[in-house]
Amino acid sequence: MTRYYLDSSVALHAMLPGGSARAAEWLDVGGQAIYSSTLLQLELSRVLRREGLPTSRARPVIDRIALISIDDGVLNAAAAIEPHVKSLDAIHLATCALLGPEACLVTHDLAMAQAASALGVSAVDPLEPR
């Protein structure tokens, strides 16, 4: 069974006004295991605060996923990722890789999808036209 790993690019579309309805629809599909790093919780709350929106807007997204804690193993794996990606993206990719060969990165970020591919992790963009 595929284990989907949600990054912030899709999660933000699911919760922000003006985001893509496709992101929210994708999250609403039942029966799929969805994971993310605790980093996602931080990223969503920071964006909501920046936008002057209540942090409670993140709750429906956070409640839908299983959060994986960041530990030294994740940070060491993130530091070792090649090709170069930004630090927070590397944490997401390292955490996604922990899910094993059935992991699939859910992202709307082309650079993240390309880095995942280089790591042998599949990626999907639910915001792409069908």
XYZ file of N, CA and C in Angstrom:
390
model
N 0.841 -1.187 0.000
C 0.000 0.000 0.000
C 0.886 1.250 0.000
N 0.547 2.206 -0.831
C 1.312 3.446 -0.930
C 1.179 4.252 0.355
N 2.301 4.780 0.789
C 2.324 5.688 1.937
C 2.608 7.079 1.395
N 1.625 7.943 1.476
C 1.763 9.299 0.944
C 2.379 10.211 1.990
N 3.350 11.009 1.546
C 4.005 11.982 2.410
C 3.655 13.372 1.893
N 2.982 14.149 2.719
C 2.492 15.477 2.334
C 3.509 16.549 2.684
N 3.891 17.358 1.700
C 4.763 18.488 2.002
C 3.928 19.763 2.106
N 4.571 20.836 2.492
C 3.830 22.071 2.781
C 3.209 22.718 1.546
N 3.774 22.499 0.360
C 3.240 23.163 -0.836
C 1.794 22.753 -1.113
N 1.461 21.510 -0.877
C 0.086 21.038 -1.084
C -0.772 21.357 0.137
N -0.221 21.187 1.331
C -0.975 21.471 2.561
C -1.425 22.926 2.610
N -0.578 23.836 2.182
C -0.952 25.259 2.185
C -2.107 25.527 1.230
N -2.096 24.886 0.082
C -3.212 25.037 -0.862
C -4.519 24.506 -0.269
N -4.416 23.492 0.568
C -5.619 22.899 1.163
C -6.235 23.774 2.244
N -5.464 24.683 2.847
C -6.001 25.426 3.990
C -6.095 26.925 3.803
N -5.385 27.491 2.837
C -5.399 28.945 2.681
C -6.528 29.405 1.763
N -7.108 30.564 2.075
C -8.095 31.131 1.151
C -7.432 31.350 -0.214
N -8.126 30.987 -1.255
C -7.574 31.128 -2.596
C -6.694 29.973 -3.022
N -6.538 28.967 -2.156
C -5.752 27.786 -2.512
C -6.508 26.924 -3.510
N -5.878 25.902 -3.959
C -6.484 25.007 -4.937
C -7.470 24.051 -4.280
N -8.647 23.970 -4.827
C -9.651 23.022 -4.328
C -9.170 21.589 -4.510
N -8.307 21.362 -5.492
C -7.795 20.009 -5.727
C -6.997 19.486 -4.535
N -6.302 20.375 -3.840
C -5.529 19.946 -2.671
C -6.466 19.451 -1.578
N -7.511 20.215 -1.309
C -8.482 19.807 -0.285
C -9.192 18.526 -0.701
N -9.541 18.399 -1.971
C -10.197 17.187 -2.468
C -9.280 15.986 -2.297
N -8.007 16.156 -2.609
C -7.070 15.052 -2.474
C -6.984 14.586 -1.022
N -6.948 15.526 -0.096
C -6.888 15.173 1.328
C -8.153 14.466 1.797
N -9.268 14.744 1.156
C -10.546 14.160 1.568
C -10.762 12.736 1.068
N -9.905 12.259 0.164
C -10.056 10.903 -0.342
C -9.763 9.942 0.804
N -10.710 9.120 1.128
C -10.566 8.206 2.261
C -9.703 7.000 1.959
N -9.244 6.351 3.012
C -8.546 5.094 2.880
C -7.069 5.181 2.559
N -6.522 6.369 2.415
C -5.106 6.455 2.116
C -4.331 6.928 3.346
N -3.206 6.293 3.582
C -2.348 6.683 4.690
C -1.553 7.916 4.273
N -1.644 8.976 5.061
C -0.937 10.225 4.763
C -0.056 10.574 5.959
N 1.204 10.853 5.663
C 2.198 11.173 6.679
C 2.836 12.522 6.367
N 3.447 13.111 7.376
C 4.297 14.272 7.190
C 5.174 14.427 8.415
N 6.119 15.323 8.304
C 7.007 15.637 9.413
C 6.323 16.630 10.347
N 6.747 16.638 11.602
C 6.264 17.669 12.526
C 6.664 19.055 12.020
N 7.620 19.106 11.124
C 7.998 20.359 10.472
C 6.797 20.992 9.777
N 5.917 20.181 9.224
C 4.727 20.703 8.545
C 3.871 21.534 9.496
N 3.709 21.066 10.718
C 2.923 21.786 11.712
C 3.505 23.184 11.940
N 4.821 23.254 12.059
C 5.498 24.535 12.240
C 5.308 25.430 11.024
N 5.520 24.877 9.836
C 5.404 25.682 8.616
C 3.992 26.246 8.450
N 2.983 25.419 8.691
C 1.604 25.890 8.539
C 1.287 26.992 9.546
N 1.705 26.826 10.790
C 1.402 27.853 11.798
C 2.128 29.157 11.486
N 3.354 29.077 10.984
C 4.099 30.296 10.664
C 3.442 31.046 9.498
N 2.998 30.322 8.481
C 2.338 30.983 7.341
C 1.022 31.604 7.793
N 0.254 30.895 8.587
C -1.015 31.450 9.067
C -0.781 32.706 9.891
N 0.212 32.701 10.756
C 0.516 33.908 11.549
C 0.938 35.057 10.636
N 1.782 34.754 9.647
C 2.218 35.793 8.706
C 1.030 36.404 7.975
N 0.061 35.583 7.621
C -1.112 36.037 6.875
C -2.202 36.621 7.774
N -1.982 36.623 9.097
C -2.971 37.169 10.027
C -4.209 36.295 10.157
N -4.061 35.003 9.920
C -5.176 34.061 10.001
C -5.038 33.219 11.267
N -6.138 32.722 11.794
C -6.054 31.894 13.003
C -5.318 30.582 12.716
N -4.461 30.193 13.643
C -3.701 28.959 13.464
C -4.606 27.726 13.468
N -5.817 27.874 13.958
C -6.769 26.754 13.956
C -7.137 26.313 12.538
N -6.865 27.135 11.546
C -7.146 26.750 10.150
C -6.327 25.538 9.726
N -5.211 25.289 10.413
C -4.365 24.149 10.071
C -4.918 22.844 10.626
N -5.793 22.910 11.614
C -6.266 21.706 12.308
C -6.849 20.643 11.382
N -7.717 20.971 10.407
C -8.253 19.915 9.536
C -7.171 19.182 8.736
N -6.114 19.880 8.368
C -5.016 19.240 7.642
C -4.201 18.376 8.604
N -3.823 18.949 9.734
C -2.998 18.229 10.711
C -3.726 16.995 11.238
N -5.033 17.116 11.465
C -5.801 15.974 11.983
C -5.898 14.828 10.978
N -5.668 15.106 9.713
C -5.813 14.109 8.652
C -4.548 13.276 8.446
N -3.420 13.736 9.015
C -2.151 13.067 8.737
C -1.490 12.537 10.001
N -0.601 11.573 9.816
C 0.226 11.058 10.907
C 1.546 11.820 10.877
N 1.880 12.463 11.994
C 3.104 13.259 12.061
C 4.281 12.417 12.555
N 5.415 12.608 11.904
C 6.645 11.915 12.252
C 7.605 12.938 12.845
N 8.109 12.654 14.031
C 9.010 13.584 14.718
C 10.356 13.688 14.022
N 10.948 14.860 14.157
C 12.290 15.100 13.643
C 13.274 14.698 14.743
N 14.188 13.792 14.400
C 15.214 13.398 15.359
C 16.582 13.513 14.681
N 17.621 13.129 15.398
C 18.966 13.237 14.833
C 19.135 12.394 13.574
N 18.466 11.250 13.516
C 18.550 10.409 12.328
C 17.998 11.117 11.098
N 16.860 11.791 11.262
C 16.266 12.549 10.158
C 17.200 13.678 9.746
N 17.746 14.393 10.722
C 18.640 15.517 10.405
C 19.909 15.041 9.706
N 20.459 13.913 10.141
C 21.657 13.370 9.478
C 21.338 12.937 8.049
N 20.191 12.298 7.852
C 19.777 11.889 6.505
C 19.540 13.116 5.624
N 18.951 14.162 6.193
C 18.699 15.393 5.441
C 20.009 16.041 5.014
N 20.987 16.037 5.894
C 22.286 16.639 5.577
C 22.998 15.900 4.453
N 22.737 14.626 4.316
C 23.422 13.801 3.311
C 22.754 13.819 1.938
N 21.591 14.442 1.818
C 20.850 14.413 0.548
C 21.589 15.188 -0.539
N 21.728 14.514 -1.671
C 22.217 15.154 -2.884
C 21.172 14.905 -3.937
N 20.865 15.738 -4.812
C 21.440 17.047 -5.061
C 21.016 18.060 -4.004
N 21.565 19.274 -4.141
C 21.269 20.315 -3.166
C 19.785 20.675 -3.180
N 19.197 20.741 -2.001
C 17.860 21.305 -1.794
C 17.936 22.156 -0.536
N 16.957 23.027 -0.358
C 16.923 23.858 0.841
C 16.786 22.970 2.074
N 17.211 23.501 3.209
C 17.256 22.721 4.454
C 15.907 22.133 4.843
N 14.844 22.939 4.811
C 13.531 22.432 5.211
C 13.036 21.379 4.223
N 13.321 21.580 2.950
C 12.954 20.577 1.948
C 13.711 19.272 2.194
N 14.976 19.380 2.587
C 15.774 18.186 2.870
C 15.188 17.415 4.052
N 14.689 18.128 5.050
C 14.052 17.453 6.193
C 12.807 16.711 5.727
N 12.000 17.359 4.893
C 10.812 16.676 4.359
C 11.210 15.443 3.549
N 12.201 15.575 2.679
C 12.617 14.440 1.842
C 13.181 13.300 2.684
N 13.980 13.617 3.689
C 14.552 12.585 4.554
C 13.451 11.866 5.325
N 12.472 12.612 5.801
C 11.370 11.996 6.543
C 10.540 11.118 5.612
N 10.289 11.588 4.409
C 9.547 10.800 3.422
C 10.272 9.492 3.134
N 11.579 9.546 2.980
C 12.358 8.348 2.674
C 12.261 7.310 3.786
N 12.017 7.757 5.026
C 11.853 6.822 6.144
C 10.656 5.893 5.952
N 9.708 6.306 5.122
C 8.504 5.503 4.909
C 8.757 4.275 4.050
N 9.946 4.181 3.475
C 10.304 2.994 2.716
C 9.988 3.093 1.236
N 10.141 1.979 0.522
C 9.984 1.982 -0.932
C 8.559 2.275 -1.404
N 7.577 2.142 -0.527
C 6.200 2.443 -0.925
C 5.834 3.912 -0.702
N 6.828 4.734 -0.334
C 6.582 6.158 -0.097
C 6.341 6.895 -1.412
N 5.454 7.875 -1.348
C 5.182 8.753 -2.483
C 5.064 10.167 -1.950
N 5.917 11.056 -2.425
C 5.901 12.455 -2.012
C 4.764 13.182 -2.721
N 3.926 13.856 -1.948
C 2.831 14.662 -2.495
C 3.287 16.105 -2.422
N 3.586 16.678 -3.579
C 4.169 18.014 -3.617
C 3.710 18.785 -4.842
N 3.694 20.098 -4.709
C 3.422 20.986 -5.834
C 4.696 21.756 -6.192
N 5.811 21.302 -5.667
C 7.104 21.953 -5.827
C 7.950 21.099 -6.776
N 8.224 21.631 -7.954
C 8.957 20.875 -8.974
C 10.348 20.473 -8.489
N 11.053 21.355 -7.795
C 12.394 21.030 -7.300
C 12.335 19.874 -6.300
N 11.308 19.861 -5.459
C 11.140 18.756 -4.506
C 10.869 17.451 -5.253
N 10.019 17.503 -6.254
C 9.704 16.297 -7.030
C 10.951 15.765 -7.727
N 11.776 16.656 -8.270
C 12.996 16.242 -8.947
C 13.993 15.640 -7.953
N 14.108 16.249 -6.774
C 15.010 15.714 -5.751
C 14.525 14.347 -5.280
N 13.217 14.196 -5.126
C 12.653 12.897 -4.724
C 12.999 11.840 -5.764
N 12.846 12.192 -7.015
C 13.162 11.252 -8.097
C 14.628 10.834 -8.034
N 15.520 11.777 -7.769
C 16.947 11.467 -7.657
C 17.223 10.518 -6.493
N 16.351 10.545 -5.483
C 16.489 9.662 -4.324
C 15.751 8.334 -4.508
N 15.085 8.186 -5.651
C 14.341 6.960 -5.907
C 12.966 6.935 -5.270
N 12.463 8.116 -4.902
C 11.135 8.237 -4.284
C 10.176 8.774 -5.336
N 9.015 8.156 -5.483
C 8.038 8.654 -6.446
C 7.382 9.926 -5.894
N 6.846 10.714 -6.803
C 6.196 11.966 -6.412
C 4.949 12.162 -7.239
N 3.966 12.841 -6.655
C 2.722 13.155 -7.341
C 2.340 14.588 -6.995
N 1.754 15.278 -7.968
C 1.258 16.635 -7.762
C -0.255 16.622 -7.974
N -1.034 16.620 -6.883
C -2.487 16.567 -7.031
C -3.083 17.852 -7.595
N -2.259 18.902 -7.745
C -2.767 20.161 -8.274
C -2.626 20.256 -9.788
N -1.912 19.304 -10.385
C -1.782 19.294 -11.843
C -3.137 18.997 -12.474
N -3.395 19.614 -13.621
C -4.655 19.294 -14.311
C -4.722 17.808 -14.640
N -5.910 17.276 -14.534
C -6.091 15.831 -14.777
C -6.136 15.495 -16.221
